[in-house]
mmCIF file with all atom_site columns, C-alpha atoms in Angstrom:
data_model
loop_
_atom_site.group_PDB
_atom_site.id
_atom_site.type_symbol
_atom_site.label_atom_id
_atom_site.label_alt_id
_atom_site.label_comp_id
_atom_site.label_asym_id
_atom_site.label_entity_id
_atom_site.label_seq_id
_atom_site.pdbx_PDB_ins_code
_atom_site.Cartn_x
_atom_site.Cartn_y
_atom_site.Cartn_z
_atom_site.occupancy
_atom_site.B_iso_or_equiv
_atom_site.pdbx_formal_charge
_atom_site.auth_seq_id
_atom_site.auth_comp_id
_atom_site.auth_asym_id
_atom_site.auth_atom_id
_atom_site.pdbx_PDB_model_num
ATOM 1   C CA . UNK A 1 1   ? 95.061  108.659 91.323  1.00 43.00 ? 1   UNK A CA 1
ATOM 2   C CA . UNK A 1 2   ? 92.465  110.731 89.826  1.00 37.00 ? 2   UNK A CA 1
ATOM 3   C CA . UNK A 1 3   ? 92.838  113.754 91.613  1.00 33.00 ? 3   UNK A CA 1
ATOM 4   C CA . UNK A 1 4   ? 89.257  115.186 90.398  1.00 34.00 ? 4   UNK A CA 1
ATOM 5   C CA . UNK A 1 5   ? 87.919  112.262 92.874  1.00 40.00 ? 5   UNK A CA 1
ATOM 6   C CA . UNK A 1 6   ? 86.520  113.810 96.015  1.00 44.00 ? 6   UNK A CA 1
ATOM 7   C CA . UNK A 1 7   ? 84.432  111.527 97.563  1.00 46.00 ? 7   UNK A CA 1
ATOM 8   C CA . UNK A 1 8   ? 85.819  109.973 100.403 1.00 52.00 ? 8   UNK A CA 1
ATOM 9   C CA . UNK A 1 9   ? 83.930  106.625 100.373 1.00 61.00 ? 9   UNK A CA 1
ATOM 10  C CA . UNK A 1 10  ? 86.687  104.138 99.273  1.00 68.00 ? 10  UNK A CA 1
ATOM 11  C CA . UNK A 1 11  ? 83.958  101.931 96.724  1.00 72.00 ? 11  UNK A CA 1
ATOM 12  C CA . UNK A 1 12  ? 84.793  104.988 94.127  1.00 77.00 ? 12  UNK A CA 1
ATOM 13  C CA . UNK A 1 13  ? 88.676  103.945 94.128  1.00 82.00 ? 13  UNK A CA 1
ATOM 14  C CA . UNK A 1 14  ? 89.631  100.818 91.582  1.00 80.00 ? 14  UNK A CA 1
ATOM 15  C CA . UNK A 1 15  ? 91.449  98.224  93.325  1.00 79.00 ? 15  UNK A CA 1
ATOM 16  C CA . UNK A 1 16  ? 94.720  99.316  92.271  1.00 77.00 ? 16  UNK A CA 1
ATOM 17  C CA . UNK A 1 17  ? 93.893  102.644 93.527  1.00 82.00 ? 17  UNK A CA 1
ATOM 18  C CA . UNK A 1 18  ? 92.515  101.500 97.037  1.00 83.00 ? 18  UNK A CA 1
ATOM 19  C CA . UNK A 1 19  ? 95.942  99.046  97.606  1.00 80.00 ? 19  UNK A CA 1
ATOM 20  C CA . UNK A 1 20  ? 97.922  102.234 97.387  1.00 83.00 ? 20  UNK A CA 1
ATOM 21  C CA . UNK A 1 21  ? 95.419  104.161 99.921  1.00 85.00 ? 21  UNK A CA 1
ATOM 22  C CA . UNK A 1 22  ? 95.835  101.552 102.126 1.00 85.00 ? 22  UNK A CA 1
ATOM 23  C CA . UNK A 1 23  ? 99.617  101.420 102.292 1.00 83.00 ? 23  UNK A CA 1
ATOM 24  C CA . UNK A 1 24  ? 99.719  104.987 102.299 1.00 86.00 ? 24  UNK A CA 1
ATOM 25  C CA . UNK A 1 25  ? 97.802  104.604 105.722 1.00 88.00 ? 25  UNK A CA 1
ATOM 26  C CA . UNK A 1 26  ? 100.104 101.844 106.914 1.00 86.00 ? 26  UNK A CA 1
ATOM 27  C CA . UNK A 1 27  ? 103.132 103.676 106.279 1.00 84.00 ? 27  UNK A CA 1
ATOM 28  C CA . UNK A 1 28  ? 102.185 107.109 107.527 1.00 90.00 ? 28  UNK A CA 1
ATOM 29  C CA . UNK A 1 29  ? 100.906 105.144 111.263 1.00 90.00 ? 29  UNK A CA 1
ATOM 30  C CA . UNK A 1 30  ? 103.963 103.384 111.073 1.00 88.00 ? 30  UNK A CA 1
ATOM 31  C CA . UNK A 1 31  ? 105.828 106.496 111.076 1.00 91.00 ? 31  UNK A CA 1
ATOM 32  C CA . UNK A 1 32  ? 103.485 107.593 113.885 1.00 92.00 ? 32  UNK A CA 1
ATOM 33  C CA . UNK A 1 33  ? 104.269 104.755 115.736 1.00 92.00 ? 33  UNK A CA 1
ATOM 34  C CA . UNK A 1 34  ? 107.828 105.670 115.451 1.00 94.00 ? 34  UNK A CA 1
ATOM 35  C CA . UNK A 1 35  ? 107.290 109.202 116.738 1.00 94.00 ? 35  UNK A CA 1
ATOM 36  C CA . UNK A 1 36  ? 105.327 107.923 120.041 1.00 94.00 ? 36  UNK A CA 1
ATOM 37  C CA . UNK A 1 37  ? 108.981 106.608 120.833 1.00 96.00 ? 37  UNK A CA 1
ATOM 38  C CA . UNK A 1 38  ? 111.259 109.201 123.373 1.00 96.00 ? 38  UNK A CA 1
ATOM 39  C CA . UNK A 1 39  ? 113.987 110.325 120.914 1.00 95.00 ? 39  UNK A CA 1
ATOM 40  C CA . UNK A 1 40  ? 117.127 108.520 122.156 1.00 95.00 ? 40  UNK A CA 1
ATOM 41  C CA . UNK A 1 41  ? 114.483 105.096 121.940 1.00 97.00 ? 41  UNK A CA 1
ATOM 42  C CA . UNK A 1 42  ? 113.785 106.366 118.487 1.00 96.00 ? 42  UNK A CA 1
ATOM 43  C CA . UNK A 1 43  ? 117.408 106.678 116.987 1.00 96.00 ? 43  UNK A CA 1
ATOM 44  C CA . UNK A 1 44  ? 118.323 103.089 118.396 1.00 97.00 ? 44  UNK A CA 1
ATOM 45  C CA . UNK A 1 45  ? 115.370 102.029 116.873 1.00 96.00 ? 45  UNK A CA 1
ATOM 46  C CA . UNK A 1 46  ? 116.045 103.525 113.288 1.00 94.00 ? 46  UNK A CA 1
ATOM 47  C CA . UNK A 1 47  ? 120.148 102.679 113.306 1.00 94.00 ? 47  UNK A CA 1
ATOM 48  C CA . UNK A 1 48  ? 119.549 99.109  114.910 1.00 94.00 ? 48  UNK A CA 1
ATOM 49  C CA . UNK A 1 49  ? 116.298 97.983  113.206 1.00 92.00 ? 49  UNK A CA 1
ATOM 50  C CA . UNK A 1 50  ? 115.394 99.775  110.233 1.00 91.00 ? 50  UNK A CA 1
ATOM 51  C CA . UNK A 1 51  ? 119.356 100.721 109.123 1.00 91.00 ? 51  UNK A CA 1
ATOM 52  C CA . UNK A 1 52  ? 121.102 97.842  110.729 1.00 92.00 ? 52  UNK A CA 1
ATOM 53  C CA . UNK A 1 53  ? 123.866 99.103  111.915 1.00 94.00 ? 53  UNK A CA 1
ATOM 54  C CA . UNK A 1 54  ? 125.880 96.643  114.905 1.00 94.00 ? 54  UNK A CA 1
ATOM 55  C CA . UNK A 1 55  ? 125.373 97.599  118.073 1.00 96.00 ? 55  UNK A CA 1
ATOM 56  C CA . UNK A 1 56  ? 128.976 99.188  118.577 1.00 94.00 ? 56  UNK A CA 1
ATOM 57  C CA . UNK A 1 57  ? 128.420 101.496 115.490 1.00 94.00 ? 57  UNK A CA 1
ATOM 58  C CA . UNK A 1 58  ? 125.107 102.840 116.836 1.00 95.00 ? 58  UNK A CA 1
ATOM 59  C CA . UNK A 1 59  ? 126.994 103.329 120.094 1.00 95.00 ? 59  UNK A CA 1
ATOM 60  C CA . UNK A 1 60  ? 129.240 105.482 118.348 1.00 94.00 ? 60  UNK A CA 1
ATOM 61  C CA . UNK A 1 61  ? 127.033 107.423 116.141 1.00 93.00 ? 61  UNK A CA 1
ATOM 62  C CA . UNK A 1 62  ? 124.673 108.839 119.077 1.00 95.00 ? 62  UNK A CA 1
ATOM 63  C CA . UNK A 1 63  ? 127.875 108.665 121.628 1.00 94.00 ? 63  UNK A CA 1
ATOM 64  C CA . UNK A 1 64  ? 126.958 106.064 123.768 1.00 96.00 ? 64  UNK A CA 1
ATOM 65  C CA . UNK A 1 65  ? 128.641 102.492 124.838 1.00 97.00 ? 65  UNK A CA 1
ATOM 66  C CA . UNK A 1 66  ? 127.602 99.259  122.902 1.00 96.00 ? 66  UNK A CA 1
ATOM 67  C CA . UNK A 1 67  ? 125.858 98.482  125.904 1.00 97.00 ? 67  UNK A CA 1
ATOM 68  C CA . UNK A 1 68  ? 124.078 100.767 126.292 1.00 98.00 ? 68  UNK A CA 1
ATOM 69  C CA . UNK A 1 69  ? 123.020 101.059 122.783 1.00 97.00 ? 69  UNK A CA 1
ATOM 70  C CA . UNK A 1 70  ? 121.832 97.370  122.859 1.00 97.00 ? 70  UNK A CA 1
ATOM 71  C CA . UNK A 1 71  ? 119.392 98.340  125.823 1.00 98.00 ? 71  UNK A CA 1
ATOM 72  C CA . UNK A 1 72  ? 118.310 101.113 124.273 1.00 98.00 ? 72  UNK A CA 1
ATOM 73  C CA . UNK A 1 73  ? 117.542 99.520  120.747 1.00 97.00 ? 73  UNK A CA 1
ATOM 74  C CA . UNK A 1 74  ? 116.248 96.370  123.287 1.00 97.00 ? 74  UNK A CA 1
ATOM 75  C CA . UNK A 1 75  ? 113.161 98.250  125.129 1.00 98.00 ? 75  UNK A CA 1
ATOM 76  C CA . UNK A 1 76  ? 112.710 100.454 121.817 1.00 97.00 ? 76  UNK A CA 1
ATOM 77  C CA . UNK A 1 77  ? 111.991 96.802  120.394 1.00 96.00 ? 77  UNK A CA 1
ATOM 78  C CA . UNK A 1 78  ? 109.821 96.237  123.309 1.00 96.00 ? 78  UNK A CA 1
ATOM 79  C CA . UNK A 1 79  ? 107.449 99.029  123.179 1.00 96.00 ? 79  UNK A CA 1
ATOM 80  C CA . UNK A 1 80  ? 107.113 98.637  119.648 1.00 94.00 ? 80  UNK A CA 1
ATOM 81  C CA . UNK A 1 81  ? 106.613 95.123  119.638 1.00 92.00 ? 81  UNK A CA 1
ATOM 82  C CA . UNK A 1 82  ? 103.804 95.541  122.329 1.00 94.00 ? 82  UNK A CA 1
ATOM 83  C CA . UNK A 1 83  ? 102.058 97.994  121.088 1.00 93.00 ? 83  UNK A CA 1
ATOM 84  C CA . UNK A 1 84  ? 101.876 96.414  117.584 1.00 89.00 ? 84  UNK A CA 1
ATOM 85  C CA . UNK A 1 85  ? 100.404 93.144  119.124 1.00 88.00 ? 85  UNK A CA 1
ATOM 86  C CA . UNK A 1 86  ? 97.812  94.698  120.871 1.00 92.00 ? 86  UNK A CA 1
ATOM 87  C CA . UNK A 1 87  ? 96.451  97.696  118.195 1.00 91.00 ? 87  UNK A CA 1
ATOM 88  C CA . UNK A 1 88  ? 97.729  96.753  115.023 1.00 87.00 ? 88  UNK A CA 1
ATOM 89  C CA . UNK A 1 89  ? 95.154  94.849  112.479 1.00 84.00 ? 89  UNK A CA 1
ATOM 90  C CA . UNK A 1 90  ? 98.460  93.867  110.076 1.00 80.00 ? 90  UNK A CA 1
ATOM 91  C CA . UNK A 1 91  ? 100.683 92.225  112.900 1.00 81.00 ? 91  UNK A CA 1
ATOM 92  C CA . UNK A 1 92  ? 97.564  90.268  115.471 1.00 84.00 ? 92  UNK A CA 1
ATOM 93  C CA . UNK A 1 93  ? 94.492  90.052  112.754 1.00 82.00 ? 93  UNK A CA 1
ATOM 94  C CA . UNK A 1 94  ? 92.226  89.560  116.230 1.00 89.00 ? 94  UNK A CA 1
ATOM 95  C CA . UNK A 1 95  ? 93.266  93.992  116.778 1.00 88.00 ? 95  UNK A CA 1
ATOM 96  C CA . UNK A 1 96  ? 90.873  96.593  116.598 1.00 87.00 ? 96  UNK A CA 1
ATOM 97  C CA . UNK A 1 97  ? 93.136  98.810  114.416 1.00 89.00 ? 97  UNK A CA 1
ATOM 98  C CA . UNK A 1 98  ? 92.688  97.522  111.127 1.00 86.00 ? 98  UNK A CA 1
ATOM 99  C CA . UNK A 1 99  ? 93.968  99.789  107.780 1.00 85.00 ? 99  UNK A CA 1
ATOM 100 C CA . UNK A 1 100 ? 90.655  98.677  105.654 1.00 85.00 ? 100 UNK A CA 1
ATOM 101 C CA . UNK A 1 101 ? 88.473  99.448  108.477 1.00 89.00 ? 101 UNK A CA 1
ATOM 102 C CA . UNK A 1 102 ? 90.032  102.811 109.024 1.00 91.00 ? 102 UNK A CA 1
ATOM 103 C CA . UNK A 1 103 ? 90.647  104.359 105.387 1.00 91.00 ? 103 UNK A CA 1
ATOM 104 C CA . UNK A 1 104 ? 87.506  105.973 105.314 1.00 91.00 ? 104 UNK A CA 1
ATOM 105 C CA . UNK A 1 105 ? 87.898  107.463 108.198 1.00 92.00 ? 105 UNK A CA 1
ATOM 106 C CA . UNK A 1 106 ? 91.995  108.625 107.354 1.00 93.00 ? 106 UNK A CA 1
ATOM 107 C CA . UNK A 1 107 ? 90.326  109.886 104.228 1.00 92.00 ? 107 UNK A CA 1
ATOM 108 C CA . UNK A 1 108 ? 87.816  112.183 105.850 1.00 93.00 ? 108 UNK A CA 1
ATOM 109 C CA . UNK A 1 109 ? 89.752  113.757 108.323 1.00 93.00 ? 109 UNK A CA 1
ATOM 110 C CA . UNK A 1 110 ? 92.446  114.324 105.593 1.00 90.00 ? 110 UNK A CA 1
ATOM 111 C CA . UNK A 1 111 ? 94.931  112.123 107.169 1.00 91.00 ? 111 UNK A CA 1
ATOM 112 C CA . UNK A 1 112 ? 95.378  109.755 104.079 1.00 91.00 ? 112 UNK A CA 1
ATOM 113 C CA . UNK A 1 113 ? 94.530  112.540 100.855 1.00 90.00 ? 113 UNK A CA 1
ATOM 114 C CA . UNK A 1 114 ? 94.178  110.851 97.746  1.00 90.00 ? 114 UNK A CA 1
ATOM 115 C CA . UNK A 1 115 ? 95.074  113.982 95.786  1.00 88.00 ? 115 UNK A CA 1
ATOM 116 C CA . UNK A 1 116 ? 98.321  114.064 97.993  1.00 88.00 ? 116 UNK A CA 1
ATOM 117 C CA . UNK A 1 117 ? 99.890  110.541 97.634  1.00 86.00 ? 117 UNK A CA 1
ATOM 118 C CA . UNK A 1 118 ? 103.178 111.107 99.984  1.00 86.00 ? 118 UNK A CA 1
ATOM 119 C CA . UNK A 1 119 ? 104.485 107.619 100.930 1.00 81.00 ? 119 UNK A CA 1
ATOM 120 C CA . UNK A 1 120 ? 102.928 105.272 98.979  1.00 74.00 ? 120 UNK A CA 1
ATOM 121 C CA . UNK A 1 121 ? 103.632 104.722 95.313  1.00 69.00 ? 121 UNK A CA 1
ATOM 122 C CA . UNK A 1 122 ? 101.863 103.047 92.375  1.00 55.00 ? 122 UNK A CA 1
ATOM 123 C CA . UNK A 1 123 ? 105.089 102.036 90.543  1.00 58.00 ? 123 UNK A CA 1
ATOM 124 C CA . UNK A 1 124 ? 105.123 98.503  89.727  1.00 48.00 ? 124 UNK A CA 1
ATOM 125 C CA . UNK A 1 125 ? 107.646 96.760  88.274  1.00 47.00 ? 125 UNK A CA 1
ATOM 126 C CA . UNK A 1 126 ? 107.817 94.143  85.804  1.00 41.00 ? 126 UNK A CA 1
ATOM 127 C CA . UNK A 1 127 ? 109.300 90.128  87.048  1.00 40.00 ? 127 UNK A CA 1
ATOM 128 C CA . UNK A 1 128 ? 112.317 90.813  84.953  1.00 53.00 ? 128 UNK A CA 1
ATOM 129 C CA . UNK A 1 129 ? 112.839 94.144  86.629  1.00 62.00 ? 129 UNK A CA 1
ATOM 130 C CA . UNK A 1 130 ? 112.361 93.146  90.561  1.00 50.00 ? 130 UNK A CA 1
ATOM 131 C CA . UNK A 1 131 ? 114.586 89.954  89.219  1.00 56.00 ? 131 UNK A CA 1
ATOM 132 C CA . UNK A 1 132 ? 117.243 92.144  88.175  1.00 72.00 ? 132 UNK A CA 1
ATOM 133 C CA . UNK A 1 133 ? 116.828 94.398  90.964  1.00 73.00 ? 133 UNK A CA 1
ATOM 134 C CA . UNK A 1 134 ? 117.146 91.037  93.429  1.00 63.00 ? 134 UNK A CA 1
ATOM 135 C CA . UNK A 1 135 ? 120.104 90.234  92.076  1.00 71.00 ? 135 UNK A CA 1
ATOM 136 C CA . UNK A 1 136 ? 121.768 93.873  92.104  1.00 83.00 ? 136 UNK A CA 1
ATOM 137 C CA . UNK A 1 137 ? 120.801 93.873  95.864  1.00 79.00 ? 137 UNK A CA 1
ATOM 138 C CA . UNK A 1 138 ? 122.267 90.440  96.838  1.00 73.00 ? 138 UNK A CA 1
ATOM 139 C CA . UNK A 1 139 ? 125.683 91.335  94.932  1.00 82.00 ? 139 UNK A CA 1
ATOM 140 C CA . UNK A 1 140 ? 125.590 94.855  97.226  1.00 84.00 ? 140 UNK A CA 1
ATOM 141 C CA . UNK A 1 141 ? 124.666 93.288  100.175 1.00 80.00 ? 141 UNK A CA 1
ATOM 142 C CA . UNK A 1 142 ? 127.833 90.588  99.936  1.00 81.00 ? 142 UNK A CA 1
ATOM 143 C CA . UNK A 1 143 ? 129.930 93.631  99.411  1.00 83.00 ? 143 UNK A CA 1
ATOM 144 C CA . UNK A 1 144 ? 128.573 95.273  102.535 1.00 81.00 ? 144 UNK A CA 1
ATOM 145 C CA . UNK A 1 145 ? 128.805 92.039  104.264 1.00 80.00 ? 145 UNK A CA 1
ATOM 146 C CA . UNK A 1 146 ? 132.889 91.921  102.912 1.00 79.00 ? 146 UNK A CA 1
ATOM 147 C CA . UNK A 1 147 ? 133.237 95.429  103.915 1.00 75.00 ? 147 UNK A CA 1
ATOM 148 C CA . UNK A 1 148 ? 131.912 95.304  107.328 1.00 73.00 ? 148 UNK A CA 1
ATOM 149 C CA . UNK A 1 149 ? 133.773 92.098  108.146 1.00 71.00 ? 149 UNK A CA 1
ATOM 150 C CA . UNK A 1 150 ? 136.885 94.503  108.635 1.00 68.00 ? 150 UNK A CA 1
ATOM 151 C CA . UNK A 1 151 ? 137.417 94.741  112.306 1.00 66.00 ? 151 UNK A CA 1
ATOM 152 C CA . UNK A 1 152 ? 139.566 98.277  111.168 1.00 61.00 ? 152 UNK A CA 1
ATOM 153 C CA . UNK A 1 153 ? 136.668 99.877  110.075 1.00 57.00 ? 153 UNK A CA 1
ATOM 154 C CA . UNK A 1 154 ? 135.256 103.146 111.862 1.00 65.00 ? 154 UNK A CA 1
ATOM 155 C CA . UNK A 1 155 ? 131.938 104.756 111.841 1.00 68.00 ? 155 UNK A CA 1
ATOM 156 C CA . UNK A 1 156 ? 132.721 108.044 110.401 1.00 72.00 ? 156 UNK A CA 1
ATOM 157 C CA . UNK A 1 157 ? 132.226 110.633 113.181 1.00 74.00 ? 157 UNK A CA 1
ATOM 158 C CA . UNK A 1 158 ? 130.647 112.986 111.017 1.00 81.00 ? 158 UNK A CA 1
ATOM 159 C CA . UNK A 1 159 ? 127.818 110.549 110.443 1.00 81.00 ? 159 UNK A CA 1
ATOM 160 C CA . UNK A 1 160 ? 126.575 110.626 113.480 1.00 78.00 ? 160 UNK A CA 1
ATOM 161 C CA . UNK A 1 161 ? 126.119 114.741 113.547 1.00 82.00 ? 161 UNK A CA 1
ATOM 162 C CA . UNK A 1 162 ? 124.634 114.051 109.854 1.00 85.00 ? 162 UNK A CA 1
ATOM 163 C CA . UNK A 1 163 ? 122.115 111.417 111.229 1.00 83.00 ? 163 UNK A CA 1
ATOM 164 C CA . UNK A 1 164 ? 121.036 113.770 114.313 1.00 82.00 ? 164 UNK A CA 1
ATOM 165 C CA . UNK A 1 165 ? 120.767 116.551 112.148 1.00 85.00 ? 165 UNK A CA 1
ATOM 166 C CA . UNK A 1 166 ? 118.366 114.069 109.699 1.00 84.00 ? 166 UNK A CA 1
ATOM 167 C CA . UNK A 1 167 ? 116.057 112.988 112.322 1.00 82.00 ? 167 UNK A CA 1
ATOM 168 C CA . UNK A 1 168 ? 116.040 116.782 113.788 1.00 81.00 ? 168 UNK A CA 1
ATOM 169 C CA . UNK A 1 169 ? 114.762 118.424 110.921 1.00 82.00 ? 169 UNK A CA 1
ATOM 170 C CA . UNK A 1 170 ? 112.260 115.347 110.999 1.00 71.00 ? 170 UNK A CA 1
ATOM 171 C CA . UNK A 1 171 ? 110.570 116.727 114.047 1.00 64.00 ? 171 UNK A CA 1
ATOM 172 C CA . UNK A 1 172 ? 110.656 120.273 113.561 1.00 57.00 ? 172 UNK A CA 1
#
């Protein structure tokens, strides 16, 4: 982005430009979204949604049963889910919250900064390379899918201190 650009009215950014503003404001209310959540809501909903780990290996990580992990992770994806439906422009197109109607806004109040690009990137990649890239994450994903097939298999206990510690720093 040009970083000399100032003006906060989103004609002066080129298409490419403007796609990345817009994600950039997606991603950061996303992540707001996310924080609205009580914290032990907010770790089932990062290990069960957005990592994927099984129900008995979240239990583990934030010392809880596998029940109780599943209702956890269950009204997490409840109050997300609802409050998505009703605000969000991306998920019911009928919402008031809409990123292309708000940029402008995010822009002048210095909650999206175009000099200050955190999330959002503008590195494309060519067909060959996101072909390549498919195909490296299909062969890693059958050898996570072989490797988590063993019933042995532990959740390190460390991890879970590691992963509290993570989403910790995340809110101080």
């Amino acid at each position: 982005m040009d970083i000399e650009q100032t003006n906060t009215t989103v004609e002066n950014y080129s298409p490419p430009e403007y796609q990345i503003l817009l994600n950039e404001l997606r991603i950061s209310c996303t992540i707001a979204m996310l924080l609205c959540l009580n914290r032990s809501h907010r770790m089932a909903y990062i290990l069960g949604d957005i990592l994927e780990f099984e129900h008995n290996e979240g239990g583990e990580i934030l010392g809880i049963t596998r029940d109780n992990f599943r209702q956890q992770l269950s009204r997490a994806r409840a109050k997300v889910t609802a409050f998505t439906n009703k605000r969000c422009g991306q998920v019911t197109p009928s919402a008031k919250c809409a990123c292309d109607k708000k940029i402008s806004g995010a822009i002048k109040k210095k909650r999206v900064d175009p000099a200050d690009i955190i999330f959002s990137t503008s590195q494309q990649f060519s067909y060959d390379t996101l072909q390549a890239n498919l195909h490296e994450t299909k062969q890693a994903l059958r050898t996570i899918g072989l490797q988590k097939s063993i019933r042995q298999y532990k959740c390190p206990s460390k991890l879970a201190q590691d992963l509290d510690d993570l989403v910790r720093q995340g809110i101080d």
